[in-house]
Amino acid sequence: LVFRHFALRLLRRAAAYLERWEGPRVLELPPSTLPGLAPVEPDPDMGPSRAWQLRNPERFKAQAYKSKFKLDFEALWDAQEGRCACCGDPMLREGKEPTSVCADHDRRCCSGKRSCGKCVRGLIHRNCNLVLGYAKDDADLLRKAALYIERPRT
């Protein structure tokens, strides 16, 4: 709960900063990624790979996690019962919302965009992942941040 509060404050500040410089952003999702809607028909200008991704979002996500993190997304999702390994709250399987799923790995082991697979700690919320990333996986810094936001206001 404390980490989530800290993450939300960070995200609000980052969003306010971006809006000052770039104006408000509108997130446009293809209809196939919205719950309850039929997949979109591929656009003739769209490449075959993107068309397949839109028609098969679940398989695309599973393949991306296998390629990027060397993990079986479905098995890990089921093992965690769809809950964040960091805060324990339910996660969304799709999208780029604050509560959407992300794979968490130890950045000291693999600092790039791909992981060796051995350093994957679990599936966590996008917000929780941002907090860990901004803190550079420094547990002492996160403890100090928690003490800071819990102290009484003067």
Coordinates of C-alpha atoms in Angstrom, one line a residue:
L1 CA 0.0 0.0 0.0
V2 CA 2.8 2.4 0.8
F3 CA 4.6 1.6 -2.4
R4 CA 1.5 2.2 -4.4
H5 CA 0.9 5.6 -2.7
F6 CA 4.5 6.5 -3.5
A7 CA 4.2 5.4 -7.1
L8 CA 1.0 7.3 -7.6
R9 CA 2.6 10.5 -6.4
L10 CA 5.5 10.0 -8.7
L11 CA 3.3 9.4 -11.6
R12 CA 1.1 12.4 -10.9
R13 CA 4.1 14.6 -10.8
A14 CA 5.5 13.1 -14.0
A15 CA 2.2 13.5 -15.8
A16 CA 1.9 17.2 -14.6
Y17 CA 5.4 17.8 -15.8
L18 CA 4.7 16.3 -19.3
E19 CA 1.5 18.2 -19.6
R20 CA 3.2 21.5 -18.9
W21 CA 5.7 20.8 -21.7
E22 CA 3.8 18.8 -24.3
G23 CA 0.1 19.3 -23.5
P24 CA -2.4 16.6 -22.4
R25 CA -2.0 13.2 -24.0
V26 CA -4.9 11.1 -25.2
L27 CA -4.3 7.3 -25.2
E28 CA -5.8 5.8 -28.4
L29 CA -6.1 2.0 -28.3
P30 CA -7.0 -0.1 -31.3
P31 CA -10.5 -1.5 -30.8
S32 CA -9.2 -5.1 -30.5
T33 CA -7.5 -4.2 -27.2
L34 CA -10.7 -2.9 -25.6
P35 CA -12.5 -5.5 -23.5
G36 CA -15.7 -6.9 -25.0
L37 CA -15.1 -5.7 -28.5
A38 CA -14.4 -7.9 -31.5
P39 CA -10.9 -7.8 -33.0
V40 CA -10.3 -5.2 -35.7
E41 CA -10.0 -6.3 -39.3
P42 CA -6.4 -5.7 -40.4
D43 CA -5.8 -2.6 -42.3
P44 CA -4.4 -3.2 -45.8
D45 CA -1.6 -0.7 -45.0
M46 CA -0.7 -2.6 -41.8
G47 CA 2.1 -5.1 -42.0
P48 CA 1.3 -8.8 -41.5
S49 CA 3.0 -8.9 -38.1
R50 CA 0.9 -6.1 -36.7
A51 CA -2.2 -7.6 -38.1
W52 CA -1.5 -10.9 -36.4
Q53 CA -0.7 -9.1 -33.1
L54 CA -4.2 -7.4 -33.2
R55 CA -5.9 -10.7 -34.0
N56 CA -4.0 -12.7 -31.4
P57 CA -3.3 -10.4 -28.4
E58 CA -3.0 -13.2 -25.8
R59 CA -0.6 -15.3 -28.0
F60 CA 1.4 -12.2 -28.8
K61 CA 1.8 -11.3 -25.1
A62 CA 2.9 -14.8 -24.3
Q63 CA 5.5 -14.9 -27.1
A64 CA 6.8 -11.4 -26.2
Y65 CA 7.3 -12.5 -22.5
K66 CA 9.0 -15.7 -23.6
S67 CA 11.3 -13.8 -26.0
K68 CA 12.1 -10.9 -23.7
F69 CA 12.2 -12.5 -20.2
K70 CA 12.5 -16.2 -21.0
L71 CA 9.4 -17.0 -18.9
D72 CA 6.1 -18.8 -19.4
F73 CA 3.6 -15.9 -18.9
E74 CA 0.6 -18.2 -18.4
A75 CA 2.2 -20.4 -15.8
L76 CA 3.5 -17.4 -13.8
W77 CA 0.2 -15.6 -14.1
D78 CA -1.6 -18.7 -12.8
A79 CA 0.9 -19.3 -10.0
Q80 CA 0.4 -15.7 -8.8
E81 CA -3.4 -15.9 -9.3
G82 CA -3.4 -12.7 -11.3
R83 CA -2.1 -10.7 -8.3
C84 CA 0.9 -8.4 -8.2
A85 CA 3.9 -10.0 -6.5
C86 CA 4.9 -6.6 -5.0
C87 CA 1.6 -5.3 -3.5
G88 CA -0.8 -8.3 -3.8
D89 CA -3.5 -6.4 -5.7
P90 CA -5.2 -7.8 -8.8
M91 CA -3.6 -6.9 -12.2
L92 CA -4.9 -6.3 -15.6
R93 CA -3.6 -8.8 -18.3
E94 CA -3.7 -6.2 -21.1
G95 CA -3.0 -2.6 -21.8
K96 CA -0.7 0.1 -20.4
E97 CA -2.8 1.1 -17.4
P98 CA -1.2 1.7 -14.0
T99 CA -2.5 -1.7 -12.8
S100 CA -1.5 -3.6 -16.0
V101 CA 0.9 -6.5 -15.7
C102 CA 4.7 -6.1 -16.1
A103 CA 7.5 -8.6 -15.6
D104 CA 9.9 -7.6 -12.9
H105 CA 13.5 -8.5 -13.0
D106 CA 16.6 -7.6 -11.1
R107 CA 18.1 -4.7 -13.0
R108 CA 21.5 -5.3 -11.5
C109 CA 21.7 -8.6 -13.4
C110 CA 20.2 -7.5 -16.8
S111 CA 20.0 -3.8 -17.2
G112 CA 18.9 -3.8 -20.9
K113 CA 15.5 -4.5 -22.5
R114 CA 15.9 -8.3 -22.3
S115 CA 16.5 -10.6 -19.4
C116 CA 18.5 -13.8 -18.9
G117 CA 15.4 -15.3 -17.3
K118 CA 17.2 -16.2 -14.0
C119 CA 16.7 -12.7 -12.6
V120 CA 12.9 -12.5 -13.1
R121 CA 11.3 -12.0 -9.7
G122 CA 7.6 -12.1 -10.8
L123 CA 4.7 -10.3 -12.4
I124 CA 3.9 -6.9 -10.9
H125 CA 1.8 -3.8 -11.6
R126 CA 3.1 -1.3 -14.0
N127 CA 3.1 1.3 -11.2
C128 CA 5.0 -1.0 -8.8
N129 CA 7.6 -1.6 -11.6
L130 CA 8.0 2.1 -12.2
V131 CA 8.6 2.7 -8.5
L132 CA 11.3 -0.1 -8.4
G133 CA 12.9 1.2 -11.5
Y134 CA 13.0 4.8 -10.3
A135 CA 14.5 3.6 -7.0
K136 CA 17.0 1.5 -9.0
D137 CA 15.9 -1.6 -6.9
D138 CA 17.4 0.1 -3.8
A139 CA 15.5 -1.4 -0.8
D140 CA 17.1 1.2 1.6
L141 CA 15.8 4.1 -0.5
L142 CA 12.3 2.6 -0.6
R143 CA 12.3 2.1 3.2
K144 CA 13.3 5.7 3.6
A145 CA 10.6 6.8 1.2
A146 CA 8.0 4.8 3.1
L147 CA 9.1 6.4 6.4
Y148 CA 9.0 9.8 4.8
I149 CA 5.4 9.6 3.6
E150 CA 4.3 8.0 6.9
R151 CA 5.7 10.7 9.1
P152 CA 3.3 13.4 10.5
R153 CA 3.1 16.6 8.5
T154 CA 4.5 19.7 10.2

